[in-house]
PDB file of C-alpha atoms in Angstrom:
ATOM      1  CA  UNK A   1     169.364  27.713 228.155  1.00  0.00           C
ATOM      2  CA  UNK A   2     166.825  29.926 226.419  1.00  0.00           C
ATOM      3  CA  UNK A   3     166.705  29.994 222.619  1.00  0.00           C
ATOM      4  CA  UNK A   4     167.782  32.940 221.042  1.00  0.00           C
ATOM      5  CA  UNK A   5     165.293  34.732 219.573  1.00  0.00           C
ATOM      6  CA  UNK A   6     165.463  34.734 215.422  1.00  0.00           C
ATOM      7  CA  UNK A   7     164.671  37.754 213.169  1.00  0.00           C
ATOM      8  CA  UNK A   8     164.013  34.993 210.124  1.00  0.00           C
ATOM      9  CA  UNK A   9     161.003  34.161 208.055  1.00  0.00           C
ATOM     10  CA  UNK A  10     157.598  33.316 209.773  1.00  0.00           C
ATOM     11  CA  UNK A  11     155.951  30.449 209.996  1.00  0.00           C
ATOM     12  CA  UNK A  12     153.505  30.276 206.390  1.00  0.00           C
ATOM     13  CA  UNK A  13     150.448  30.968 206.241  1.00  0.00           C
ATOM     14  CA  UNK A  14     147.931  28.954 204.523  1.00  0.00           C
ATOM     15  CA  UNK A  15     148.347  25.511 203.348  1.00  0.00           C
ATOM     16  CA  UNK A  16     151.385  24.296 201.885  1.00  0.00           C
ATOM     17  CA  UNK A  17     151.404  23.004 198.273  1.00  0.00           C
ATOM     18  CA  UNK A  18     152.205  19.409 199.390  1.00  0.00           C
ATOM     19  CA  UNK A  19     148.537  19.406 201.182  1.00  0.00           C
ATOM     20  CA  UNK A  20     147.500  20.876 198.668  1.00  0.00           C
ATOM     21  CA  UNK A  21     148.109  18.906 195.796  1.00  0.00           C
ATOM     22  CA  UNK A  22     146.760  15.926 198.421  1.00  0.00           C
ATOM     23  CA  UNK A  23     143.713  18.020 198.720  1.00  0.00           C
ATOM     24  CA  UNK A  24     143.105  17.468 195.189  1.00  0.00           C
ATOM     25  CA  UNK A  25     144.293  14.142 194.611  1.00  0.00           C
ATOM     26  CA  UNK A  26     141.583  13.466 197.806  1.00  0.00           C
ATOM     27  CA  UNK A  27     139.095  15.194 196.385  1.00  0.00           C
ATOM     28  CA  UNK A  28     139.291  13.637 192.848  1.00  0.00           C
ATOM     29  CA  UNK A  29     139.573  10.297 194.369  1.00  0.00           C
ATOM     30  CA  UNK A  30     136.113  10.920 196.491  1.00  0.00           C
ATOM     31  CA  UNK A  31     134.571  12.274 193.447  1.00  0.00           C
ATOM     32  CA  UNK A  32     134.815   9.029 191.134  1.00  0.00           C
ATOM     33  CA  UNK A  33     134.114   6.681 194.275  1.00  0.00           C
ATOM     34  CA  UNK A  34     130.771   9.233 194.884  1.00  0.00           C
ATOM     35  CA  UNK A  35     130.282   8.724 191.271  1.00  0.00           C
ATOM     36  CA  UNK A  36     130.435   4.964 191.551  1.00  0.00           C
ATOM     37  CA  UNK A  37     127.465   4.899 193.677  1.00  0.00           C
ATOM     38  CA  UNK A  38     128.354   1.773 196.288  1.00  0.00           C
ATOM     39  CA  UNK A  39     126.636   3.345 199.277  1.00  0.00           C
ATOM     40  CA  UNK A  40     123.389   2.155 199.504  1.00  0.00           C
ATOM     41  CA  UNK A  41     121.765   4.721 201.922  1.00  0.00           C
ATOM     42  CA  UNK A  42     118.632   6.308 201.093  1.00  0.00           C
ATOM     43  CA  UNK A  43     119.815   9.811 202.514  1.00  0.00           C
ATOM     44  CA  UNK A  44     122.596   9.685 199.665  1.00  0.00           C
ATOM     45  CA  UNK A  45     120.395   7.647 197.037  1.00  0.00           C
ATOM     46  CA  UNK A  46     119.938  10.005 193.954  1.00  0.00           C
ATOM     47  CA  UNK A  47     121.109  13.216 195.100  1.00  0.00           C
ATOM     48  CA  UNK A  48     124.013  14.885 193.354  1.00  0.00           C
ATOM     49  CA  UNK A  49     126.875  16.054 195.693  1.00  0.00           C
ATOM     50  CA  UNK A  50     129.212  18.413 194.595  1.00  0.00           C
ATOM     51  CA  UNK A  51     132.900  17.993 196.510  1.00  0.00           C
ATOM     52  CA  UNK A  52     134.207  21.708 196.925  1.00  0.00           C
ATOM     53  CA  UNK A  53     137.124  21.510 198.399  1.00  0.00           C
ATOM     54  CA  UNK A  54     139.194  19.309 200.593  1.00  0.00           C
ATOM     55  CA  UNK A  55     141.692  20.709 203.097  1.00  0.00           C
ATOM     56  CA  UNK A  56     144.286  18.643 204.631  1.00  0.00           C
ATOM     57  CA  UNK A  57     146.278  18.256 207.809  1.00  0.00           C
ATOM     58  CA  UNK A  58     150.016  19.345 207.843  1.00  0.00           C
ATOM     59  CA  UNK A  59     150.600  15.372 208.067  1.00  0.00           C
ATOM     60  CA  UNK A  60     148.294  14.779 205.574  1.00  0.00           C
ATOM     61  CA  UNK A  61     146.193  12.156 207.722  1.00  0.00           C
ATOM     62  CA  UNK A  62     143.406  13.916 208.407  1.00  0.00           C
ATOM     63  CA  UNK A  63     141.091  15.210 205.833  1.00  0.00           C
ATOM     64  CA  UNK A  64     137.905  17.329 206.081  1.00  0.00           C
ATOM     65  CA  UNK A  65     136.034  17.241 203.087  1.00  0.00           C
ATOM     66  CA  UNK A  66     133.582  20.417 202.262  1.00  0.00           C
ATOM     67  CA  UNK A  67     130.155  19.342 200.215  1.00  0.00           C
ATOM     68  CA  UNK A  68     127.147  20.926 199.247  1.00  0.00           C
ATOM     69  CA  UNK A  69     124.242  18.934 197.930  1.00  0.00           C
ATOM     70  CA  UNK A  70     122.529  19.974 194.695  1.00  0.00           C
ATOM     71  CA  UNK A  71     119.889  21.969 195.956  1.00  0.00           C
ATOM     72  CA  UNK A  72     121.278  22.849 199.327  1.00  0.00           C
ATOM     73  CA  UNK A  73     118.859  23.538 202.120  1.00  0.00           C
ATOM     74  CA  UNK A  74     117.824  21.545 204.718  1.00  0.00           C
ATOM     75  CA  UNK A  75     119.126  18.421 202.610  1.00  0.00           C
ATOM     76  CA  UNK A  76     122.934  19.652 203.174  1.00  0.00           C
ATOM     77  CA  UNK A  77     122.697  18.086 207.151  1.00  0.00           C
ATOM     78  CA  UNK A  78     121.188  14.874 206.155  1.00  0.00           C
ATOM     79  CA  UNK A  79     123.704  14.317 203.311  1.00  0.00           C
ATOM     80  CA  UNK A  80     126.441  15.540 205.594  1.00  0.00           C
ATOM     81  CA  UNK A  81     125.301  13.104 208.264  1.00  0.00           C
ATOM     82  CA  UNK A  82     124.813  10.124 205.968  1.00  0.00           C
ATOM     83  CA  UNK A  83     128.630  10.668 204.576  1.00  0.00           C
ATOM     84  CA  UNK A  84     129.944  11.074 208.040  1.00  0.00           C
ATOM     85  CA  UNK A  85     128.172   7.741 208.613  1.00  0.00           C
ATOM     86  CA  UNK A  86     129.787   5.585 205.489  1.00  0.00           C
ATOM     87  CA  UNK A  87     133.644   7.461 206.331  1.00  0.00           C
ATOM     88  CA  UNK A  88     135.232   4.449 207.399  1.00  0.00           C
ATOM     89  CA  UNK A  89     133.659   2.694 203.760  1.00  0.00           C
ATOM     90  CA  UNK A  90     135.054   5.742 201.928  1.00  0.00           C
ATOM     91  CA  UNK A  91     138.182   5.604 203.768  1.00  0.00           C
ATOM     92  CA  UNK A  92     138.519   1.964 202.539  1.00  0.00           C
ATOM     93  CA  UNK A  93     137.930   2.952 198.868  1.00  0.00           C
ATOM     94  CA  UNK A  94     140.089   5.854 199.194  1.00  0.00           C
ATOM     95  CA  UNK A  95     142.600   4.228 200.472  1.00  0.00           C
ATOM     96  CA  UNK A  96     143.112   1.683 196.852  1.00  0.00           C
ATOM     97  CA  UNK A  97     142.572   4.578 194.818  1.00  0.00           C
ATOM     98  CA  UNK A  98     145.191   6.969 196.417  1.00  0.00           C
ATOM     99  CA  UNK A  99     148.771   6.317 196.323  1.00  0.00           C
ATOM    100  CA  UNK A 100     149.834   7.983 199.935  1.00  0.00           C
ATOM    101  CA  UNK A 101     151.982   6.686 202.498  1.00  0.00           C
ATOM    102  CA  UNK A 102     148.517   7.309 204.656  1.00  0.00           C
ATOM    103  CA  UNK A 103     145.053   7.141 203.713  1.00  0.00           C
ATOM    104  CA  UNK A 104     143.829  10.314 205.251  1.00  0.00           C
ATOM    105  CA  UNK A 105     140.774   9.914 207.615  1.00  0.00           C
ATOM    106  CA  UNK A 106     137.932  11.785 206.211  1.00  0.00           C
ATOM    107  CA  UNK A 107     135.545  14.539 207.962  1.00  0.00           C
ATOM    108  CA  UNK A 108     132.780  15.719 206.046  1.00  0.00           C
ATOM    109  CA  UNK A 109     131.153  19.584 206.719  1.00  0.00           C
ATOM    110  CA  UNK A 110     128.445  21.491 204.780  1.00  0.00           C
ATOM    111  CA  UNK A 111     130.002  24.311 202.357  1.00  0.00           C
ATOM    112  CA  UNK A 112     128.895  27.293 203.601  1.00  0.00           C
ATOM    113  CA  UNK A 113     130.259  29.357 200.667  1.00  0.00           C
ATOM    114  CA  UNK A 114     127.451  29.088 198.712  1.00  0.00           C
ATOM    115  CA  UNK A 115     125.069  30.565 200.991  1.00  0.00           C
ATOM    116  CA  UNK A 116     127.419  33.620 201.907  1.00  0.00           C
ATOM    117  CA  UNK A 117     127.701  34.338 198.157  1.00  0.00           C
ATOM    118  CA  UNK A 118     123.854  33.729 197.598  1.00  0.00           C
ATOM    119  CA  UNK A 119     123.700  36.384 200.423  1.00  0.00           C
ATOM    120  CA  UNK A 120     125.940  38.681 199.304  1.00  0.00           C
ATOM    121  CA  UNK A 121     124.157  38.630 195.988  1.00  0.00           C
ATOM    122  CA  UNK A 122     121.217  39.549 197.680  1.00  0.00           C
ATOM    123  CA  UNK A 123     122.742  42.735 199.290  1.00  0.00           C
ATOM    124  CA  UNK A 124     124.404  43.862 196.278  1.00  0.00           C
ATOM    125  CA  UNK A 125     121.116  43.632 194.558  1.00  0.00           C
ATOM    126  CA  UNK A 126     118.638  45.725 196.968  1.00  0.00           C
ATOM    127  CA  UNK A 127     117.830  48.965 195.362  1.00  0.00           C
ATOM    128  CA  UNK A 128     119.024  51.337 199.076  1.00  0.00           C
ATOM    129  CA  UNK A 129     122.851  49.584 198.055  1.00  0.00           C
ATOM    130  CA  UNK A 130     122.361  49.179 194.154  1.00  0.00           C
ATOM    131  CA  UNK A 131     122.048  53.000 194.315  1.00  0.00           C
ATOM    132  CA  UNK A 132     125.045  53.809 196.179  1.00  0.00           C
ATOM    133  CA  UNK A 133     127.116  50.797 193.640  1.00  0.00           C
ATOM    134  CA  UNK A 134     125.781  53.215 190.461  1.00  0.00           C
ATOM    135  CA  UNK A 135     128.255  55.657 188.662  1.00  0.00           C
ATOM    136  CA  UNK A 136     126.972  59.443 189.331  1.00  0.00           C
ATOM    137  CA  UNK A 137     127.275  62.304 187.342  1.00  0.00           C
ATOM    138  CA  UNK A 138     128.697  65.535 188.806  1.00  0.00           C
ATOM    139  CA  UNK A 139     126.024  67.512 189.803  1.00  0.00           C
ATOM    140  CA  UNK A 140     125.283  71.325 188.872  1.00  0.00           C
ATOM    141  CA  UNK A 141     126.430  72.724 192.010  1.00  0.00           C
ATOM    142  CA  UNK A 142     129.777  70.868 191.726  1.00  0.00           C
ATOM    143  CA  UNK A 143     130.107  72.073 187.365  1.00  0.00           C
ATOM    144  CA  UNK A 144     129.428  75.670 188.659  1.00  0.00           C
ATOM    145  CA  UNK A 145     131.840  75.678 191.292  1.00  0.00           C
ATOM    146  CA  UNK A 146     134.624  74.381 189.006  1.00  0.00           C
ATOM    147  CA  UNK A 147     133.421  77.105 186.264  1.00  0.00           C
ATOM    148  CA  UNK A 148     133.862  80.081 189.145  1.00  0.00           C
ATOM    149  CA  UNK A 149     137.072  78.753 190.057  1.00  0.00           C
ATOM    150  CA  UNK A 150     138.403  78.668 186.399  1.00  0.00           C
ATOM    151  CA  UNK A 151     137.328  82.161 185.776  1.00  0.00           C
ATOM    152  CA  UNK A 152     139.135  83.756 188.504  1.00  0.00           C
TER     153      UNK A 152
END
């Protein structure tokens, strides 16, 4: 027997409040863990890493951590690979730092939003684009057409 099609509420778009809260909890805990500098990996040693966002799966068992090392560039891929190599160690420390039923599995990715923002800034700084963004004063021919219409 087929289920009747209901035209009620649609599925929510984007993460739930629960996912957002758990993501921020995990992000803050990971910041403290990385600040303690317990990982002795030469690829991470002395590198300042920004954890920009943590996206949690709906069941809160998986976390995707977006990172951006200070300086970015090619160093970003090295740092992301190093963090993914140490994901089990970080998950173990995270389990002691947070109070959740399950400690999420961690996956680290490079955050591309900084690169995208820099690209957009370069585009807006281009003189060809800047001339379109600047406010223009009406041309004289437009003013003349206005005065002719007013006189009629």
